[in-house]
Amino acid sequence: MDLVTPHLGLVVWTTLCFAILLFILGKYAWKPILAAVSEREQSIESALAKAEAVREEMARLTSENEALLKQARAERDGILAEATKVKNQIIADAKEAAQKEGTRQIELARLEINNQKAIAMADVKNQVATLSIDIAEKILRKQFEDQKKQDELVKDLLKGVSLS
């Protein structure tokens, strides 16, 4: 049991050694340790402050990016709307030009048809006149082959003419 019960001398010497060690550590070791801990604490606080500043900057940049994206989308929508408007105008102009050209072509075709019709009608009239003359000539030749019929025709024509 001697080992478990401390003696008074041992307690005094242990306390004295502890006090000396505490004094030496306080004089030489704690100041650098506390300075290092303080420096570490300041660097951590500085890093946290920088991280907070970076986070705020990132939030600001994100909001700016979103604003720029919104503006770019609005410009894109405006450009697309303008392009659609121009496309529709070009299509309408092309339809109108095609309609006018079609109308002009139809009118030219109508005039050509009328001209060809008039030419054909004149040709038919000429052929009918020629055929009529040929038929009349053949009929008259047939009738005038007989002298008796010629004399009768002259008498009938003279009766119809009155001399006044």
JSON list of C-alpha atoms in Angstrom, two decimals:
[
{"chain": "A", "resi": 1, "resn": "MET", "atom": "CA", "xyz": [0.00, 0.00, 0.00]},
{"chain": "A", "resi": 2, "resn": "ASP", "atom": "CA", "xyz": [2.89, 2.26, 0.11]},
{"chain": "A", "resi": 3, "resn": "LEU", "atom": "CA", "xyz": [2.64, 2.76, -3.57]},
{"chain": "A", "resi": 4, "resn": "VAL", "atom": "CA", "xyz": [-0.90, 3.94, -3.51]},
{"chain": "A", "resi": 5, "resn": "THR", "atom": "CA", "xyz": [-0.56, 6.42, -0.63]},
{"chain": "A", "resi": 6, "resn": "PRO", "atom": "CA", "xyz": [1.56, 9.42, -1.51]},
{"chain": "A", "resi": 7, "resn": "HIS", "atom": "CA", "xyz": [4.02, 10.87, 0.97]},
{"chain": "A", "resi": 8, "resn": "LEU", "atom": "CA", "xyz": [4.08, 14.46, 1.84]},
{"chain": "A", "resi": 9, "resn": "GLY", "atom": "CA", "xyz": [7.51, 15.00, 0.36]},
{"chain": "A", "resi": 10, "resn": "LEU", "atom": "CA", "xyz": [6.48, 13.50, -2.91]},
{"chain": "A", "resi": 11, "resn": "VAL", "atom": "CA", "xyz": [3.43, 15.73, -3.07]},
{"chain": "A", "resi": 12, "resn": "VAL", "atom": "CA", "xyz": [5.53, 18.84, -2.31]},
{"chain": "A", "resi": 13, "resn": "TRP", "atom": "CA", "xyz": [8.22, 18.00, -4.84]},
{"chain": "A", "resi": 14, "resn": "THR", "atom": "CA", "xyz": [5.62, 17.10, -7.46]},
{"chain": "A", "resi": 15, "resn": "THR", "atom": "CA", "xyz": [3.76, 20.35, -6.84]},
{"chain": "A", "resi": 16, "resn": "LEU", "atom": "CA", "xyz": [7.05, 22.31, -6.96]},
{"chain": "A", "resi": 17, "resn": "CYS", "atom": "CA", "xyz": [8.03, 20.62, -10.25]},
{"chain": "A", "resi": 18, "resn": "PHE", "atom": "CA", "xyz": [4.62, 21.29, -11.64]},
{"chain": "A", "resi": 19, "resn": "ALA", "atom": "CA", "xyz": [4.79, 24.97, -10.65]},
{"chain": "A", "resi": 20, "resn": "ILE", "atom": "CA", "xyz": [8.25, 25.34, -12.21]},
{"chain": "A", "resi": 21, "resn": "LEU", "atom": "CA", "xyz": [7.08, 23.59, -15.35]},
{"chain": "A", "resi": 22, "resn": "LEU", "atom": "CA", "xyz": [4.01, 25.81, -15.42]},
{"chain": "A", "resi": 23, "resn": "PHE", "atom": "CA", "xyz": [6.19, 28.91, -15.00]},
{"chain": "A", "resi": 24, "resn": "ILE", "atom": "CA", "xyz": [8.62, 27.82, -17.76]},
{"chain": "A", "resi": 25, "resn": "LEU", "atom": "CA", "xyz": [5.79, 26.90, -20.11]},
{"chain": "A", "resi": 26, "resn": "GLY", "atom": "CA", "xyz": [4.02, 30.21, -19.37]},
{"chain": "A", "resi": 27, "resn": "LYS", "atom": "CA", "xyz": [7.23, 32.16, -19.97]},
{"chain": "A", "resi": 28, "resn": "TYR", "atom": "CA", "xyz": [8.47, 30.41, -23.11]},
{"chain": "A", "resi": 29, "resn": "ALA", "atom": "CA", "xyz": [5.92, 28.05, -24.67]},
{"chain": "A", "resi": 30, "resn": "TRP", "atom": "CA", "xyz": [2.44, 29.47, -24.14]},
{"chain": "A", "resi": 31, "resn": "LYS", "atom": "CA", "xyz": [3.09, 32.83, -25.77]},
{"chain": "A", "resi": 32, "resn": "PRO", "atom": "CA", "xyz": [4.19, 31.24, -29.07]},
{"chain": "A", "resi": 33, "resn": "ILE", "atom": "CA", "xyz": [1.42, 28.60, -28.81]},
{"chain": "A", "resi": 34, "resn": "LEU", "atom": "CA", "xyz": [-1.23, 31.25, -28.04]},
{"chain": "A", "resi": 35, "resn": "ALA", "atom": "CA", "xyz": [0.21, 33.48, -30.78]},
{"chain": "A", "resi": 36, "resn": "ALA", "atom": "CA", "xyz": [0.04, 30.56, -33.24]},
{"chain": "A", "resi": 37, "resn": "VAL", "atom": "CA", "xyz": [-3.53, 29.75, -32.13]},
{"chain": "A", "resi": 38, "resn": "SER", "atom": "CA", "xyz": [-4.49, 33.43, -32.41]},
{"chain": "A", "resi": 39, "resn": "GLU", "atom": "CA", "xyz": [-2.84, 33.68, -35.81]},
{"chain": "A", "resi": 40, "resn": "ARG", "atom": "CA", "xyz": [-4.64, 30.52, -36.91]},
{"chain": "A", "resi": 41, "resn": "GLU", "atom": "CA", "xyz": [-7.91, 31.91, -35.59]},
{"chain": "A", "resi": 42, "resn": "GLN", "atom": "CA", "xyz": [-7.36, 35.16, -37.51]},
{"chain": "A", "resi": 43, "resn": "SER", "atom": "CA", "xyz": [-6.49, 33.27, -40.72]},
{"chain": "A", "resi": 44, "resn": "ILE", "atom": "CA", "xyz": [-9.63, 31.19, -40.31]},
{"chain": "A", "resi": 45, "resn": "GLU", "atom": "CA", "xyz": [-11.72, 34.32, -39.75]},
{"chain": "A", "resi": 46, "resn": "SER", "atom": "CA", "xyz": [-10.02, 35.95, -42.74]},
{"chain": "A", "resi": 47, "resn": "ALA", "atom": "CA", "xyz": [-10.70, 32.88, -44.89]},
{"chain": "A", "resi": 48, "resn": "LEU", "atom": "CA", "xyz": [-14.32, 32.85, -43.72]},
{"chain": "A", "resi": 49, "resn": "ALA", "atom": "CA", "xyz": [-14.64, 36.57, -44.54]},
{"chain": "A", "resi": 50, "resn": "LYS", "atom": "CA", "xyz": [-13.08, 35.98, -47.97]},
{"chain": "A", "resi": 51, "resn": "ALA", "atom": "CA", "xyz": [-15.37, 33.01, -48.53]},
{"chain": "A", "resi": 52, "resn": "GLU", "atom": "CA", "xyz": [-18.37, 35.15, -47.57]},
{"chain": "A", "resi": 53, "resn": "ALA", "atom": "CA", "xyz": [-17.18, 37.91, -49.93]},
{"chain": "A", "resi": 54, "resn": "VAL", "atom": "CA", "xyz": [-16.69, 35.37, -52.71]},
{"chain": "A", "resi": 55, "resn": "ARG", "atom": "CA", "xyz": [-20.13, 33.91, -52.03]},
{"chain": "A", "resi": 56, "resn": "GLU", "atom": "CA", "xyz": [-21.69, 37.39, -52.19]},
{"chain": "A", "resi": 57, "resn": "GLU", "atom": "CA", "xyz": [-19.74, 38.11, -55.39]},
{"chain": "A", "resi": 58, "resn": "MET", "atom": "CA", "xyz": [-20.94, 34.80, -56.86]},
{"chain": "A", "resi": 59, "resn": "ALA", "atom": "CA", "xyz": [-24.52, 35.65, -55.90]},
{"chain": "A", "resi": 60, "resn": "ARG", "atom": "CA", "xyz": [-24.14, 39.06, -57.53]},
{"chain": "A", "resi": 61, "resn": "LEU", "atom": "CA", "xyz": [-22.60, 37.53, -60.67]},
{"chain": "A", "resi": 62, "resn": "THR", "atom": "CA", "xyz": [-25.33, 34.90, -60.78]},
{"chain": "A", "resi": 63, "resn": "SER", "atom": "CA", "xyz": [-28.03, 37.55, -60.58]},
{"chain": "A", "resi": 64, "resn": "GLU", "atom": "CA", "xyz": [-26.22, 39.59, -63.28]},
{"chain": "A", "resi": 65, "resn": "ASN", "atom": "CA", "xyz": [-25.95, 36.47, -65.45]},
{"chain": "A", "resi": 66, "resn": "GLU", "atom": "CA", "xyz": [-29.65, 35.77, -64.99]},
{"chain": "A", "resi": 67, "resn": "ALA", "atom": "CA", "xyz": [-30.46, 39.36, -65.90]},
{"chain": "A", "resi": 68, "resn": "LEU", "atom": "CA", "xyz": [-28.23, 39.12, -68.99]},
{"chain": "A", "resi": 69, "resn": "LEU", "atom": "CA", "xyz": [-29.83, 35.80, -69.96]},
{"chain": "A", "resi": 70, "resn": "LYS", "atom": "CA", "xyz": [-33.28, 37.31, -69.53]},
{"chain": "A", "resi": 71, "resn": "GLN", "atom": "CA", "xyz": [-32.28, 40.29, -71.66]},
{"chain": "A", "resi": 72, "resn": "ALA", "atom": "CA", "xyz": [-30.70, 38.00, -74.29]},
{"chain": "A", "resi": 73, "resn": "ARG", "atom": "CA", "xyz": [-33.86, 35.87, -74.39]},
{"chain": "A", "resi": 74, "resn": "ALA", "atom": "CA", "xyz": [-35.98, 38.99, -74.79]},
{"chain": "A", "resi": 75, "resn": "GLU", "atom": "CA", "xyz": [-33.72, 40.19, -77.64]},
{"chain": "A", "resi": 76, "resn": "ARG", "atom": "CA", "xyz": [-33.82, 36.72, -79.22]},
{"chain": "A", "resi": 77, "resn": "ASP", "atom": "CA", "xyz": [-37.62, 36.69, -79.01]},
{"chain": "A", "resi": 78, "resn": "GLY", "atom": "CA", "xyz": [-37.74, 40.16, -80.54]},
{"chain": "A", "resi": 79, "resn": "ILE", "atom": "CA", "xyz": [-35.41, 39.14, -83.36]},
{"chain": "A", "resi": 80, "resn": "LEU", "atom": "CA", "xyz": [-37.44, 35.97, -84.00]},
{"chain": "A", "resi": 81, "resn": "ALA", "atom": "CA", "xyz": [-40.67, 37.98, -84.02]},
{"chain": "A", "resi": 82, "resn": "GLU", "atom": "CA", "xyz": [-39.14, 40.47, -86.47]},
{"chain": "A", "resi": 83, "resn": "ALA", "atom": "CA", "xyz": [-37.82, 37.63, -88.65]},
{"chain": "A", "resi": 84, "resn": "THR", "atom": "CA", "xyz": [-41.27, 36.02, -88.66]},
{"chain": "A", "resi": 85, "resn": "LYS", "atom": "CA", "xyz": [-42.84, 39.34, -89.58]},
{"chain": "A", "resi": 86, "resn": "VAL", "atom": "CA", "xyz": [-40.34, 39.84, -92.42]},
{"chain": "A", "resi": 87, "resn": "LYS", "atom": "CA", "xyz": [-40.87, 36.24, -93.59]},
{"chain": "A", "resi": 88, "resn": "ASN", "atom": "CA", "xyz": [-44.64, 36.72, -93.65]},
{"chain": "A", "resi": 89, "resn": "GLN", "atom": "CA", "xyz": [-44.24, 40.02, -95.52]},
{"chain": "A", "resi": 90, "resn": "ILE", "atom": "CA", "xyz": [-41.94, 38.39, -98.09]},
{"chain": "A", "resi": 91, "resn": "ILE", "atom": "CA", "xyz": [-44.42, 35.53, -98.54]},
{"chain": "A", "resi": 92, "resn": "ALA", "atom": "CA", "xyz": [-47.32, 37.97, -98.91]},
{"chain": "A", "resi": 93, "resn": "ASP", "atom": "CA", "xyz": [-45.33, 40.04, -101.44]},
{"chain": "A", "resi": 94, "resn": "ALA", "atom": "CA", "xyz": [-44.40, 36.91, -103.38]},
{"chain": "A", "resi": 95, "resn": "LYS", "atom": "CA", "xyz": [-48.04, 35.75, -103.41]},
{"chain": "A", "resi": 96, "resn": "GLU", "atom": "CA", "xyz": [-49.18, 39.16, -104.58]},
{"chain": "A", "resi": 97, "resn": "ALA", "atom": "CA", "xyz": [-46.51, 39.27, -107.31]},
{"chain": "A", "resi": 98, "resn": "ALA", "atom": "CA", "xyz": [-47.42, 35.72, -108.38]},
{"chain": "A", "resi": 99, "resn": "GLN", "atom": "CA", "xyz": [-51.11, 36.68, -108.44]},
{"chain": "A", "resi": 100, "resn": "LYS", "atom": "CA", "xyz": [-50.38, 39.74, -110.59]},
{"chain": "A", "resi": 101, "resn": "GLU", "atom": "CA", "xyz": [-48.14, 37.72, -112.91]},
{"chain": "A", "resi": 102, "resn": "GLY", "atom": "CA", "xyz": [-50.79, 34.99, -113.16]},
{"chain": "A", "resi": 103, "resn": "THR", "atom": "CA", "xyz": [-53.46, 37.57, -113.95]},
{"chain": "A", "resi": 104, "resn": "ARG", "atom": "CA", "xyz": [-51.22, 39.15, -116.57]},
{"chain": "A", "resi": 105, "resn": "GLN", "atom": "CA", "xyz": [-50.44, 35.75, -118.12]},
{"chain": "A", "resi": 106, "resn": "ILE", "atom": "CA", "xyz": [-54.15, 34.86, -118.18]},
{"chain": "A", "resi": 107, "resn": "GLU", "atom": "CA", "xyz": [-54.98, 38.19, -119.83]},
{"chain": "A", "resi": 108, "resn": "LEU", "atom": "CA", "xyz": [-52.23, 37.67, -122.43]},
{"chain": "A", "resi": 109, "resn": "ALA", "atom": "CA", "xyz": [-53.55, 34.16, -123.09]},
{"chain": "A", "resi": 110, "resn": "ARG", "atom": "CA", "xyz": [-57.11, 35.52, -123.40]},
{"chain": "A", "resi": 111, "resn": "LEU", "atom": "CA", "xyz": [-55.94, 38.14, -125.89]},
{"chain": "A", "resi": 112, "resn": "GLU", "atom": "CA", "xyz": [-54.01, 35.50, -127.85]},
{"chain": "A", "resi": 113, "resn": "ILE", "atom": "CA", "xyz": [-57.06, 33.23, -127.85]},
{"chain": "A", "resi": 114, "resn": "ASN", "atom": "CA", "xyz": [-59.28, 36.09, -129.07]},
{"chain": "A", "resi": 115, "resn": "ASN", "atom": "CA", "xyz": [-56.74, 36.96, -131.78]},
{"chain": "A", "resi": 116, "resn": "GLN", "atom": "CA", "xyz": [-56.50, 33.33, -132.88]},
{"chain": "A", "resi": 117, "resn": "LYS", "atom": "CA", "xyz": [-60.31, 33.07, -132.78]},
{"chain": "A", "resi": 118, "resn": "ALA", "atom": "CA", "xyz": [-60.69, 36.18, -134.94]},
{"chain": "A", "resi": 119, "resn": "ILE", "atom": "CA", "xyz": [-58.09, 34.84, -137.38]},
{"chain": "A", "resi": 120, "resn": "ALA", "atom": "CA", "xyz": [-59.86, 31.46, -137.46]},
{"chain": "A", "resi": 121, "resn": "MET", "atom": "CA", "xyz": [-63.26, 33.12, -137.95]},
{"chain": "A", "resi": 122, "resn": "ALA", "atom": "CA", "xyz": [-61.90, 35.24, -140.80]},
{"chain": "A", "resi": 123, "resn": "ASP", "atom": "CA", "xyz": [-60.36, 32.13, -142.34]},
{"chain": "A", "resi": 124, "resn": "VAL", "atom": "CA", "xyz": [-63.67, 30.23, -141.95]},
{"chain": "A", "resi": 125, "resn": "LYS", "atom": "CA", "xyz": [-65.57, 33.15, -143.51]},
{"chain": "A", "resi": 126, "resn": "ASN", "atom": "CA", "xyz": [-63.14, 33.25, -146.42]},
{"chain": "A", "resi": 127, "resn": "GLN", "atom": "CA", "xyz": [-63.48, 29.49, -146.91]},
{"chain": "A", "resi": 128, "resn": "VAL", "atom": "CA", "xyz": [-67.29, 29.71, -146.65]},
{"chain": "A", "resi": 129, "resn": "ALA", "atom": "CA", "xyz": [-67.33, 32.57, -149.16]},
{"chain": "A", "resi": 130, "resn": "THR", "atom": "CA", "xyz": [-65.06, 30.65, -151.51]},
{"chain": "A", "resi": 131, "resn": "LEU", "atom": "CA", "xyz": [-67.17, 27.51, -151.13]},
{"chain": "A", "resi": 132, "resn": "SER", "atom": "CA", "xyz": [-70.38, 29.53, -151.62]},
{"chain": "A", "resi": 133, "resn": "ILE", "atom": "CA", "xyz": [-69.02, 31.09, -154.77]},
{"chain": "A", "resi": 134, "resn": "ASP", "atom": "CA", "xyz": [-67.87, 27.71, -156.06]},
{"chain": "A", "resi": 135, "resn": "ILE", "atom": "CA", "xyz": [-71.28, 26.16, -155.27]},
{"chain": "A", "resi": 136, "resn": "ALA", "atom": "CA", "xyz": [-73.14, 29.10, -156.82]},
{"chain": "A", "resi": 137, "resn": "GLU", "atom": "CA", "xyz": [-70.94, 28.91, -159.87]},
{"chain": "A", "resi": 138, "resn": "LYS", "atom": "CA", "xyz": [-71.61, 25.17, -160.23]},
{"chain": "A", "resi": 139, "resn": "ILE", "atom": "CA", "xyz": [-75.34, 25.68, -159.74]},
{"chain": "A", "resi": 140, "resn": "LEU", "atom": "CA", "xyz": [-75.43, 28.51, -162.29]},
{"chain": "A", "resi": 141, "resn": "ARG", "atom": "CA", "xyz": [-73.42, 26.51, -164.80]},
{"chain": "A", "resi": 142, "resn": "LYS", "atom": "CA", "xyz": [-75.82, 23.62, -164.33]},
{"chain": "A", "resi": 143, "resn": "GLN", "atom": "CA", "xyz": [-78.82, 25.88, -164.83]},
{"chain": "A", "resi": 144, "resn": "PHE", "atom": "CA", "xyz": [-77.38, 27.75, -167.78]},
{"chain": "A", "resi": 145, "resn": "GLU", "atom": "CA", "xyz": [-76.45, 24.62, -169.67]},
{"chain": "A", "resi": 146, "resn": "ASP", "atom": "CA", "xyz": [-79.95, 24.56, -170.99]},
{"chain": "A", "resi": 147, "resn": "GLN", "atom": "CA", "xyz": [-80.77, 27.52, -173.34]},
{"chain": "A", "resi": 148, "resn": "LYS", "atom": "CA", "xyz": [-84.47, 27.28, -172.60]},
{"chain": "A", "resi": 149, "resn": "LYS", "atom": "CA", "xyz": [-83.92, 27.75, -168.87]},
{"chain": "A", "resi": 150, "resn": "GLN", "atom": "CA", "xyz": [-81.76, 30.82, -169.58]},
{"chain": "A", "resi": 151, "resn": "ASP", "atom": "CA", "xyz": [-84.49, 32.40, -171.63]},
{"chain": "A", "resi": 152, "resn": "GLU", "atom": "CA", "xyz": [-87.08, 31.77, -168.92]},
{"chain": "A", "resi": 153, "resn": "LEU", "atom": "CA", "xyz": [-84.83, 33.30, -166.28]},
{"chain": "A", "resi": 154, "resn": "VAL", "atom": "CA", "xyz": [-84.32, 36.44, -168.36]},
{"chain": "A", "resi": 155, "resn": "LYS", "atom": "CA", "xyz": [-88.07, 36.79, -168.92]},
{"chain": "A", "resi": 156, "resn": "ASP", "atom": "CA", "xyz": [-88.79, 36.42, -165.21]},
{"chain": "A", "resi": 157, "resn": "LEU", "atom": "CA", "xyz": [-86.20, 39.01, -164.36]},
{"chain": "A", "resi": 158, "resn": "LEU", "atom": "CA", "xyz": [-87.57, 41.46, -166.92]},
{"chain": "A", "resi": 159, "resn": "LYS", "atom": "CA", "xyz": [-91.11, 41.10, -165.59]},
{"chain": "A", "resi": 160, "resn": "GLY", "atom": "CA", "xyz": [-89.93, 42.02, -162.13]},
{"chain": "A", "resi": 161, "resn": "VAL", "atom": "CA", "xyz": [-88.24, 45.19, -163.37]},
{"chain": "A", "resi": 162, "resn": "SER", "atom": "CA", "xyz": [-90.55, 48.09, -164.08]},
{"chain": "A", "resi": 163, "resn": "LEU", "atom": "CA", "xyz": [-89.47, 50.87, -166.37]},
{"chain": "A", "resi": 164, "resn": "SER", "atom": "CA", "xyz": [-90.63, 54.11, -165.06]}
]
